[in-house]
Amino acid sequence: MTVSLDQLRRCHLGVDLGAARTRVFVKGAGLVVDEPSVAAVNTKTGALIAVGEFAERMTGRTPGYIRVVRPVSGGTVVDIDMAQRMLSHLLDEKLRRTLRRKPRLRAAACVPHDADPLAQRAATETLIGLGARRVELVDTLIAAAVGCGLPVERPEATMILVCGAATTQVAVLSMGAIVTAERIPVGGDAIDHAIVQHLRHQHELMLPSQSVRPLQLALSGNGLTPQGPESTEIHGRDVATGLARSVQVQTAAVRDAIHTPLTAVLDGIGKVLRTCPPDLVADLADRGIMMVGGSARLPGLDQMLRSATGMPVHIAERPDVCAVLGLGAMIEGRIEPMHLDPLTD
C-alpha cells in the first residue's frame, strides 16, 4: 500500500469509508459528504429506502420488511453492492454528473493499517462501481496524521491513536512512514456495549444503543474522571415490566464498566512502545499521543490515557474528520514530500 504524492495529486476525490460514518472529499469543493454509514432496504423489493442520517434514525423503529444495514465494518467494506448504492445516493445529483463527465476519474480511499488483500480489493471495487478508473489506497494512520497537522515528514517520532467505532489503531511515525503500528479490535462501539450491559445487569434498565452517546455527553467536562460528576440520571426501559424508568448512575461504576475495553487499548499502546526504537520513545515522552477519530471525544478518555501511560495526550481540533481532511490535503497537493538527495563525493 505504497502510493506516491504525485499519484494522489492526480485523484479527483477521496473517500473515508468508516464503520460509523462515510466521508467524501472532492478536489476543489472540500468535504461534501459526512453521513452515517447506514442504509435502509425494503427486503420485499430490494429497493433502497434511505441512507445516512435518516436511515440511522430508523434503527430499531422499522417494520419487519425494512432492514437497516451497515455495509462497512471495522473500516472494511463487507457488502460491496450496498456500499456502492449508499455512496451513490449520498453524493447529490449535481456532483454525480460532474464526476461522470471526467473520463479518467481517479479516486483515493483510506484503508486500515495492515488491511488484507481482500479488504483492499473491496475498497477498490466499491469506488470502481462509482465510475473510478483508478483507485489509490492510503493508510488511515498516515492520512489522519497529515489531517491533524503532525510533522510526519520529520526525523522525529510522532504517535497517533485513531479511535474508530469498531477498531482502534495506534502507530509511531517518523520520516513520513510508519515505524511500528498495532490495530486493536476494540473501538467506540465496544465502550457503548459495555455501558449498555452495565445498565442492564446492575440497574435492570434497557438502554437503546442510540442513547449511549447522550449518556457520555451528560458526563461532559471532566466526564469519566474522578473530578467529574458523581452521578447522572438516565432514562430507559425496565427489563422486567417494559415500562419507562429513570435511575441515577454512578460515574465511578461507568468507569469500571468500560475498564475492560480500555485495557485492550492500553495493551496495544504498550506493545507499540515496546517495539519502538528507544530514541523515538524518548521523543514521545515530550510530544505525547495525538488522539483522532470520533471516539476520541469520549469525555475523560484523554485523561484516563494520560494517567495510565504517563505521557501527554492531546485531542485533535477536529478528530472525527482528520483522516479525510488529510486525504484531501494530499489530493490537492498541499503536502510537500521530503526529498533526500544522495550525497556526492
mmCIF file of C-alpha atoms in Angstrom:
data_model
loop_
_atom_site.group_PDB
_atom_site.id
_atom_site.type_symbol
_atom_site.label_atom_id
_atom_site.label_comp_id
_atom_site.label_asym_id
_atom_site.label_seq_id
_atom_site.Cartn_x
_atom_site.Cartn_y
_atom_site.Cartn_z
ATOM 1 C CA MET A 1 0.000 0.000 0.000
ATOM 2 C CA THR A 2 2.699 2.426 -1.060
ATOM 3 C CA VAL A 3 1.382 5.340 -3.094
ATOM 4 C CA SER A 4 3.303 8.471 -4.016
ATOM 5 C CA LEU A 5 2.060 12.022 -3.511
ATOM 6 C CA ASP A 6 2.333 12.571 -7.275
ATOM 7 C CA GLN A 7 -0.197 9.785 -7.849
ATOM 8 C CA LEU A 8 -2.519 11.211 -5.211
ATOM 9 C CA ARG A 9 -2.407 14.671 -6.794
ATOM 10 C CA ARG A 10 -3.985 13.166 -9.906
ATOM 11 C CA CYS A 11 -7.017 11.971 -7.923
ATOM 12 C CA HIS A 12 -10.303 13.841 -8.096
ATOM 13 C CA LEU A 13 -11.903 12.676 -4.845
ATOM 14 C CA GLY A 14 -11.006 10.949 -1.594
ATOM 15 C CA VAL A 15 -13.274 8.617 0.374
ATOM 16 C CA ASP A 16 -13.074 7.554 4.017
ATOM 17 C CA LEU A 17 -15.429 4.586 4.434
ATOM 18 C CA GLY A 18 -15.696 4.166 8.204
ATOM 19 C CA ALA A 19 -17.799 1.781 10.242
ATOM 20 C CA ALA A 20 -19.658 4.728 11.772
ATOM 21 C CA ARG A 21 -19.554 7.451 9.101
ATOM 22 C CA THR A 22 -18.749 7.871 5.413
ATOM 23 C CA ARG A 23 -16.911 10.994 4.319
ATOM 24 C CA VAL A 24 -16.110 12.184 0.794
ATOM 25 C CA PHE A 25 -13.641 14.936 -0.114
ATOM 26 C CA VAL A 26 -13.769 16.370 -3.648
ATOM 27 C CA LYS A 27 -10.831 18.318 -5.051
ATOM 28 C CA GLY A 28 -11.748 21.983 -5.239
ATOM 29 C CA ALA A 29 -15.010 21.536 -3.291
ATOM 30 C CA GLY A 30 -13.760 20.242 0.067
ATOM 31 C CA LEU A 31 -15.687 17.897 2.352
ATOM 32 C CA VAL A 32 -19.016 17.287 0.608
ATOM 33 C CA VAL A 33 -20.332 14.190 2.435
ATOM 34 C CA ASP A 34 -20.240 13.417 6.162
ATOM 35 C CA GLU A 35 -23.050 10.955 6.898
ATOM 36 C CA PRO A 36 -23.531 7.739 8.907
ATOM 37 C CA SER A 37 -22.579 4.550 7.018
ATOM 38 C CA VAL A 38 -26.138 3.209 7.194
ATOM 39 C CA ALA A 39 -28.691 2.179 4.590
ATOM 40 C CA ALA A 40 -32.317 1.054 4.908
ATOM 41 C CA VAL A 41 -33.567 -1.567 2.426
ATOM 42 C CA ASN A 42 -37.010 -2.924 1.583
ATOM 43 C CA THR A 43 -36.451 -6.692 1.755
ATOM 44 C CA LYS A 44 -39.544 -7.374 -0.393
ATOM 45 C CA THR A 45 -38.460 -5.329 -3.396
ATOM 46 C CA GLY A 46 -34.739 -4.788 -2.721
ATOM 47 C CA ALA A 47 -35.255 -1.039 -3.088
ATOM 48 C CA LEU A 48 -33.084 1.382 -1.136
ATOM 49 C CA ILE A 49 -35.340 3.463 1.110
ATOM 50 C CA ALA A 50 -32.934 5.752 2.965
ATOM 51 C CA VAL A 51 -29.234 6.335 3.551
ATOM 52 C CA GLY A 52 -27.160 8.300 6.019
ATOM 53 C CA GLU A 53 -28.691 10.256 8.896
ATOM 54 C CA PHE A 54 -32.305 9.351 8.118
ATOM 55 C CA ALA A 55 -31.500 5.645 7.838
ATOM 56 C CA GLU A 56 -29.677 5.730 11.189
ATOM 57 C CA ARG A 57 -32.739 7.258 12.874
ATOM 58 C CA MET A 58 -34.754 4.297 11.566
ATOM 59 C CA THR A 59 -32.615 1.786 13.512
ATOM 60 C CA GLY A 60 -34.861 -0.276 15.794
ATOM 61 C CA ARG A 61 -38.000 1.552 14.617
ATOM 62 C CA THR A 62 -38.859 -0.176 11.341
ATOM 63 C CA PRO A 63 -41.438 -2.820 10.393
ATOM 64 C CA GLY A 64 -40.245 -6.332 9.622
ATOM 65 C CA TYR A 65 -39.863 -5.851 5.871
ATOM 66 C CA ILE A 66 -37.408 -2.927 6.250
ATOM 67 C CA ARG A 67 -33.843 -3.848 7.171
ATOM 68 C CA VAL A 68 -31.262 -1.325 8.336
ATOM 69 C CA VAL A 69 -27.759 -2.434 7.281
ATOM 70 C CA ARG A 70 -24.188 -1.212 7.732
ATOM 71 C CA PRO A 71 -22.120 -2.143 4.664
ATOM 72 C CA VAL A 72 -18.828 -1.226 6.393
ATOM 73 C CA SER A 73 -17.433 -2.968 9.466
ATOM 74 C CA GLY A 74 -14.149 -2.104 11.140
ATOM 75 C CA GLY A 75 -13.106 0.109 8.232
ATOM 76 C CA THR A 76 -13.591 -2.783 5.782
ATOM 77 C CA VAL A 77 -16.363 -2.966 3.172
ATOM 78 C CA VAL A 78 -18.335 -6.149 3.865
ATOM 79 C CA ASP A 79 -21.113 -5.539 1.303
ATOM 80 C CA ILE A 80 -19.698 -4.014 -1.872
ATOM 81 C CA ASP A 81 -23.015 -3.647 -3.714
ATOM 82 C CA MET A 82 -24.729 -1.927 -0.783
ATOM 83 C CA ALA A 83 -21.715 0.331 -0.175
ATOM 84 C CA GLN A 84 -21.809 1.422 -3.832
ATOM 85 C CA ARG A 85 -25.524 2.176 -3.682
ATOM 86 C CA MET A 86 -25.131 4.048 -0.386
ATOM 87 C CA LEU A 87 -22.247 6.177 -1.717
ATOM 88 C CA SER A 88 -24.098 6.939 -4.943
ATOM 89 C CA HIS A 89 -27.110 8.277 -3.035
ATOM 90 C CA LEU A 90 -25.010 10.230 -0.536
ATOM 91 C CA LEU A 91 -23.482 12.184 -3.431
ATOM 92 C CA ASP A 92 -26.029 14.664 -4.755
ATOM 93 C CA GLU A 93 -27.120 14.593 -8.393
ATOM 94 C CA LYS A 94 -25.056 17.637 -9.403
ATOM 95 C CA LEU A 95 -21.867 16.111 -8.028
ATOM 96 C CA ARG A 96 -22.598 12.750 -9.668
ATOM 97 C CA ARG A 97 -22.969 14.451 -13.044
ATOM 98 C CA THR A 98 -19.710 16.331 -12.510
ATOM 99 C CA LEU A 99 -17.830 13.126 -11.693
ATOM 100 C CA ARG A 100 -19.365 11.244 -14.627
ATOM 101 C CA ARG A 101 -18.016 13.888 -17.021
ATOM 102 C CA LYS A 102 -14.439 13.006 -16.027
ATOM 103 C CA PRO A 103 -13.352 10.286 -18.479
ATOM 104 C CA ARG A 104 -10.363 9.277 -16.358
ATOM 105 C CA LEU A 105 -11.833 9.616 -12.873
ATOM 106 C CA ARG A 106 -9.307 8.796 -10.162
ATOM 107 C CA ALA A 107 -10.184 8.223 -6.531
ATOM 108 C CA ALA A 108 -8.311 7.669 -3.265
ATOM 109 C CA ALA A 109 -9.572 5.697 -0.274
ATOM 110 C CA CYS A 110 -8.474 5.282 3.327
ATOM 111 C CA VAL A 111 -7.940 1.694 4.455
ATOM 112 C CA PRO A 112 -6.959 0.413 7.922
ATOM 113 C CA HIS A 113 -3.358 -0.373 8.695
ATOM 114 C CA ASP A 114 -2.307 -3.872 7.616
ATOM 115 C CA ALA A 115 -5.574 -4.388 5.731
ATOM 116 C CA ASP A 116 -5.512 -7.763 3.991
ATOM 117 C CA PRO A 117 -5.721 -8.003 0.166
ATOM 118 C CA LEU A 118 -9.423 -8.883 0.349
ATOM 119 C CA ALA A 119 -10.210 -5.702 2.300
ATOM 120 C CA GLN A 120 -8.123 -3.622 -0.122
ATOM 121 C CA ARG A 121 -9.918 -5.145 -3.104
ATOM 122 C CA ALA A 122 -13.327 -4.474 -1.526
ATOM 123 C CA ALA A 123 -12.479 -0.775 -1.122
ATOM 124 C CA THR A 124 -11.197 -0.624 -4.694
ATOM 125 C CA GLU A 125 -14.253 -2.372 -6.172
ATOM 126 C CA THR A 126 -16.594 -0.037 -4.270
ATOM 127 C CA LEU A 127 -15.088 3.063 -5.874
ATOM 128 C CA ILE A 128 -14.779 1.429 -9.307
ATOM 129 C CA GLY A 129 -18.544 0.896 -9.105
ATOM 130 C CA LEU A 130 -18.897 4.693 -8.845
ATOM 131 C CA GLY A 131 -17.020 5.144 -12.115
ATOM 132 C CA ALA A 132 -13.426 5.455 -10.928
ATOM 133 C CA ARG A 133 -10.872 4.204 -13.482
ATOM 134 C CA ARG A 134 -8.072 4.052 -10.931
ATOM 135 C CA VAL A 135 -8.127 3.839 -7.109
ATOM 136 C CA GLU A 136 -5.212 4.703 -4.815
ATOM 137 C CA LEU A 137 -5.208 3.272 -1.290
ATOM 138 C CA VAL A 138 -3.814 5.305 1.619
ATOM 139 C CA ASP A 139 -3.152 4.046 5.141
ATOM 140 C CA THR A 140 -5.646 5.619 7.552
ATOM 141 C CA LEU A 141 -2.844 6.298 10.054
ATOM 142 C CA ILE A 142 -0.874 8.382 7.528
ATOM 143 C CA ALA A 143 -3.966 10.288 6.354
ATOM 144 C CA ALA A 144 -5.095 11.020 9.933
ATOM 145 C CA ALA A 145 -1.604 12.185 10.951
ATOM 146 C CA VAL A 146 -1.485 14.590 7.989
ATOM 147 C CA GLY A 147 -5.038 15.782 8.699
ATOM 148 C CA CYS A 148 -4.306 16.742 12.308
ATOM 149 C CA GLY A 149 -1.098 18.567 11.393
ATOM 150 C CA LEU A 150 1.515 16.178 12.782
ATOM 151 C CA PRO A 151 5.010 16.702 11.296
ATOM 152 C CA VAL A 152 5.186 13.172 9.918
ATOM 153 C CA GLU A 153 7.920 14.031 7.390
ATOM 154 C CA ARG A 154 10.489 14.971 10.040
ATOM 155 C CA PRO A 155 13.016 12.588 11.621
ATOM 156 C CA GLU A 156 11.223 12.857 14.959
ATOM 157 C CA ALA A 157 8.716 10.490 16.495
ATOM 158 C CA THR A 158 5.010 11.265 16.499
ATOM 159 C CA MET A 159 2.420 8.915 17.975
ATOM 160 C CA ILE A 160 -1.165 8.812 16.773
ATOM 161 C CA LEU A 161 -4.182 6.984 18.182
ATOM 162 C CA VAL A 162 -7.090 6.582 15.744
ATOM 163 C CA CYS A 163 -10.177 5.824 17.831
ATOM 164 C CA GLY A 164 -12.748 4.352 15.452
ATOM 165 C CA ALA A 165 -16.154 2.812 16.040
ATOM 166 C CA ALA A 166 -15.037 -0.810 15.631
ATOM 167 C CA THR A 167 -11.233 -0.671 15.860
ATOM 168 C CA THR A 168 -8.500 1.419 17.429
ATOM 169 C CA GLN A 169 -5.227 1.938 15.575
ATOM 170 C CA VAL A 170 -2.054 3.192 17.221
ATOM 171 C CA ALA A 171 1.234 3.946 15.480
ATOM 172 C CA VAL A 172 4.557 5.714 15.767
ATOM 173 C CA LEU A 173 5.537 7.666 12.653
ATOM 174 C CA SER A 174 8.826 9.183 11.573
ATOM 175 C CA MET A 175 10.363 10.300 8.245
ATOM 176 C CA GLY A 176 6.974 10.089 6.548
ATOM 177 C CA ALA A 177 6.489 6.385 7.273
ATOM 178 C CA ILE A 178 5.071 4.086 9.946
ATOM 179 C CA VAL A 179 7.791 2.773 12.251
ATOM 180 C CA THR A 180 5.553 0.432 14.229
ATOM 181 C CA ALA A 181 1.797 0.097 14.481
ATOM 182 C CA GLU A 182 -0.923 -2.020 16.050
ATOM 183 C CA ARG A 183 -4.605 -2.492 15.218
ATOM 184 C CA ILE A 184 -6.819 -3.323 18.212
ATOM 185 C CA PRO A 185 -10.302 -4.823 17.599
ATOM 186 C CA VAL A 186 -11.844 -2.522 20.216
ATOM 187 C CA GLY A 187 -13.481 0.813 19.486
ATOM 188 C CA GLY A 188 -16.251 3.166 20.490
ATOM 189 C CA ASP A 189 -18.910 0.501 19.871
ATOM 190 C CA ALA A 190 -17.272 -1.785 22.477
ATOM 191 C CA ILE A 191 -17.353 1.041 25.023
ATOM 192 C CA ASP A 192 -21.025 1.705 24.208
ATOM 193 C CA HIS A 193 -21.809 -2.003 24.589
ATOM 194 C CA ALA A 194 -20.050 -2.138 27.964
ATOM 195 C CA ILE A 195 -22.170 0.750 29.246
ATOM 196 C CA VAL A 196 -25.403 -0.851 27.956
ATOM 197 C CA GLN A 197 -24.543 -4.174 29.624
ATOM 198 C CA HIS A 198 -23.702 -2.437 32.898
ATOM 199 C CA LEU A 199 -27.097 -0.707 32.999
ATOM 200 C CA ARG A 200 -28.880 -3.950 32.125
ATOM 201 C CA HIS A 201 -27.158 -6.093 34.762
ATOM 202 C CA GLN A 202 -26.784 -3.600 37.609
ATOM 203 C CA HIS A 203 -29.934 -1.481 37.196
ATOM 204 C CA GLU A 204 -32.183 -3.805 35.130
ATOM 205 C CA LEU A 205 -32.558 -0.966 32.676
ATOM 206 C CA MET A 206 -32.619 -1.477 28.910
ATOM 207 C CA LEU A 207 -30.957 1.388 27.102
ATOM 208 C CA PRO A 208 -31.125 1.689 23.296
ATOM 209 C CA SER A 209 -27.655 1.886 21.758
ATOM 210 C CA GLN A 210 -28.505 5.295 20.276
ATOM 211 C CA SER A 211 -28.924 6.665 23.824
ATOM 212 C CA VAL A 212 -25.366 5.807 24.879
ATOM 213 C CA ARG A 213 -23.888 8.911 23.303
ATOM 214 C CA PRO A 214 -26.242 11.218 25.250
ATOM 215 C CA LEU A 215 -25.079 9.395 28.382
ATOM 216 C CA GLN A 216 -21.482 10.176 27.515
ATOM 217 C CA LEU A 217 -22.372 13.798 26.767
ATOM 218 C CA ALA A 218 -24.133 14.011 30.131
ATOM 219 C CA LEU A 219 -20.752 13.255 31.655
ATOM 220 C CA SER A 220 -19.193 16.167 29.776
ATOM 221 C CA GLY A 221 -16.416 18.297 31.182
ATOM 222 C CA ASN A 222 -14.175 16.051 33.237
ATOM 223 C CA GLY A 223 -16.511 13.202 32.287
ATOM 224 C CA LEU A 224 -15.298 9.784 33.282
ATOM 225 C CA THR A 225 -12.621 11.042 35.674
ATOM 226 C CA PRO A 226 -12.683 11.238 39.488
ATOM 227 C CA GLN A 227 -13.042 15.022 39.162
ATOM 228 C CA GLY A 228 -16.219 14.670 37.099
ATOM 229 C CA PRO A 229 -19.855 14.461 38.280
ATOM 230 C CA GLU A 230 -20.580 11.711 40.794
ATOM 231 C CA SER A 231 -23.797 10.592 39.109
ATOM 232 C CA THR A 232 -26.228 11.347 36.302
ATOM 233 C CA GLU A 233 -29.878 10.490 35.655
ATOM 234 C CA ILE A 234 -30.556 8.035 32.834
ATOM 235 C CA HIS A 235 -33.934 7.232 31.236
ATOM 236 C CA GLY A 236 -34.616 3.791 29.799
ATOM 237 C CA ARG A 237 -36.982 0.832 29.839
ATOM 238 C CA ASP A 238 -37.357 -1.576 32.745
ATOM 239 C CA VAL A 239 -36.226 -5.082 31.758
ATOM 240 C CA ALA A 240 -38.982 -6.836 33.750
ATOM 241 C CA THR A 241 -42.041 -4.599 33.274
ATOM 242 C CA GLY A 242 -41.182 -2.890 29.985
ATOM 243 C CA LEU A 243 -42.204 0.465 31.452
ATOM 244 C CA ALA A 244 -40.176 3.666 31.274
ATOM 245 C CA ARG A 245 -37.955 4.222 34.299
ATOM 246 C CA SER A 246 -35.177 6.556 35.437
ATOM 247 C CA VAL A 247 -32.130 5.666 37.530
ATOM 248 C CA GLN A 248 -29.170 7.514 38.999
ATOM 249 C CA VAL A 249 -25.999 6.035 37.509
ATOM 250 C CA GLN A 250 -22.738 6.445 39.422
ATOM 251 C CA THR A 251 -19.873 7.730 37.294
ATOM 252 C CA ALA A 252 -17.391 5.512 39.148
ATOM 253 C CA ALA A 253 -19.428 2.436 38.145
ATOM 254 C CA VAL A 254 -19.404 3.545 34.495
ATOM 255 C CA ARG A 255 -15.612 3.943 34.668
ATOM 256 C CA ASP A 256 -15.327 0.372 35.971
ATOM 257 C CA ALA A 257 -17.663 -0.900 33.230
ATOM 258 C CA ILE A 258 -15.525 0.469 30.400
ATOM 259 C CA HIS A 259 -12.266 -0.595 32.038
ATOM 260 C CA THR A 260 -12.091 -3.881 30.096
ATOM 261 C CA PRO A 261 -12.233 -2.414 26.556
ATOM 262 C CA LEU A 262 -9.878 0.405 27.551
ATOM 263 C CA THR A 263 -7.389 -2.129 28.936
ATOM 264 C CA ALA A 264 -7.101 -3.649 25.456
ATOM 265 C CA VAL A 265 -6.286 -0.180 24.049
ATOM 266 C CA LEU A 266 -3.632 0.377 26.731
ATOM 267 C CA ASP A 267 -2.122 -3.034 25.951
ATOM 268 C CA GLY A 268 -1.885 -2.047 22.275
ATOM 269 C CA ILE A 269 -0.135 1.227 23.160
ATOM 270 C CA GLY A 270 2.309 -0.684 25.371
ATOM 271 C CA LYS A 271 3.059 -3.168 22.596
ATOM 272 C CA VAL A 272 3.829 -0.371 20.132
ATOM 273 C CA LEU A 273 6.146 1.353 22.614
ATOM 274 C CA ARG A 274 7.989 -1.899 23.365
ATOM 275 C CA THR A 275 8.746 -2.486 19.677
ATOM 276 C CA CYS A 276 9.699 1.136 19.003
ATOM 277 C CA PRO A 277 13.406 2.195 18.896
ATOM 278 C CA PRO A 278 14.499 3.820 22.201
ATOM 279 C CA ASP A 279 15.481 7.109 20.522
ATOM 280 C CA LEU A 280 11.948 7.549 19.192
ATOM 281 C CA VAL A 281 10.392 6.656 22.559
ATOM 282 C CA ALA A 282 12.443 9.474 24.089
ATOM 283 C CA ASP A 283 10.835 11.897 21.593
ATOM 284 C CA LEU A 284 7.383 10.659 22.549
ATOM 285 C CA ALA A 285 7.954 11.465 26.224
ATOM 286 C CA ASP A 286 7.808 15.151 25.237
ATOM 287 C CA ARG A 287 5.427 15.033 22.268
ATOM 288 C CA GLY A 288 2.954 12.515 23.686
ATOM 289 C CA ILE A 289 -0.017 10.951 21.895
ATOM 290 C CA MET A 290 -2.360 12.639 19.420
ATOM 291 C CA MET A 291 -5.929 11.258 19.536
ATOM 292 C CA VAL A 292 -8.133 11.365 16.441
ATOM 293 C CA GLY A 293 -11.350 9.624 15.399
ATOM 294 C CA GLY A 294 -14.942 10.022 16.509
ATOM 295 C CA SER A 295 -14.474 8.044 19.735
ATOM 296 C CA ALA A 296 -11.675 10.392 20.838
ATOM 297 C CA ARG A 297 -14.456 12.712 22.021
ATOM 298 C CA LEU A 298 -15.439 10.352 24.846
ATOM 299 C CA PRO A 299 -15.360 12.663 27.895
ATOM 300 C CA GLY A 300 -12.357 11.986 30.094
ATOM 301 C CA LEU A 301 -10.787 9.345 27.828
ATOM 302 C CA ASP A 302 -7.709 11.503 27.241
ATOM 303 C CA GLN A 303 -7.215 11.960 30.980
ATOM 304 C CA MET A 304 -7.533 8.231 31.594
ATOM 305 C CA LEU A 305 -4.876 7.506 28.951
ATOM 306 C CA ARG A 306 -2.661 10.245 30.367
ATOM 307 C CA SER A 307 -2.756 8.775 33.860
ATOM 308 C CA ALA A 308 -2.197 5.215 32.573
ATOM 309 C CA THR A 309 0.741 5.985 30.259
ATOM 310 C CA GLY A 310 2.337 8.974 31.982
ATOM 311 C CA MET A 311 2.605 10.668 28.567
ATOM 312 C CA PRO A 312 0.980 13.898 27.335
ATOM 313 C CA VAL A 313 -2.256 13.173 25.470
ATOM 314 C CA HIS A 314 -3.780 15.652 23.011
ATOM 315 C CA ILE A 315 -7.058 15.593 21.076
ATOM 316 C CA ALA A 316 -7.033 16.923 17.513
ATOM 317 C CA GLU A 317 -9.058 20.042 16.756
ATOM 318 C CA ARG A 318 -11.495 18.113 14.540
ATOM 319 C CA PRO A 319 -10.751 14.494 15.468
ATOM 320 C CA ASP A 320 -13.633 12.899 13.582
ATOM 321 C CA VAL A 321 -12.645 14.223 10.121
ATOM 322 C CA CYS A 322 -8.832 14.192 10.369
ATOM 323 C CA ALA A 323 -8.397 11.190 8.060
ATOM 324 C CA VAL A 324 -10.487 12.556 5.195
ATOM 325 C CA LEU A 325 -9.017 16.065 5.565
ATOM 326 C CA GLY A 326 -5.529 14.577 5.420
ATOM 327 C CA LEU A 327 -6.503 12.660 2.302
ATOM 328 C CA GLY A 328 -7.869 15.884 0.831
ATOM 329 C CA ALA A 329 -4.660 17.772 1.608
ATOM 330 C CA MET A 330 -2.651 15.144 -0.265
ATOM 331 C CA ILE A 331 -5.075 15.177 -3.230
ATOM 332 C CA GLU A 332 -4.898 18.971 -3.518
ATOM 333 C CA GLY A 333 -1.086 18.964 -3.295
ATOM 334 C CA ARG A 334 -0.852 20.877 -0.014
ATOM 335 C CA ILE A 335 1.662 18.360 1.355
ATOM 336 C CA GLU A 336 5.234 18.560 0.110
ATOM 337 C CA PRO A 337 7.323 15.371 0.199
ATOM 338 C CA MET A 338 10.702 15.346 1.898
ATOM 339 C CA HIS A 339 13.467 14.877 -0.651
ATOM 340 C CA LEU A 340 16.613 13.015 0.398
ATOM 341 C CA ASP A 341 19.204 13.756 -2.274
ATOM 342 C CA PRO A 342 22.177 11.374 -2.425
ATOM 343 C CA LEU A 343 25.475 12.806 -1.229
ATOM 344 C CA THR A 344 28.136 13.434 -3.844
ATOM 345 C CA ASP A 345 31.828 12.757 -3.348
#
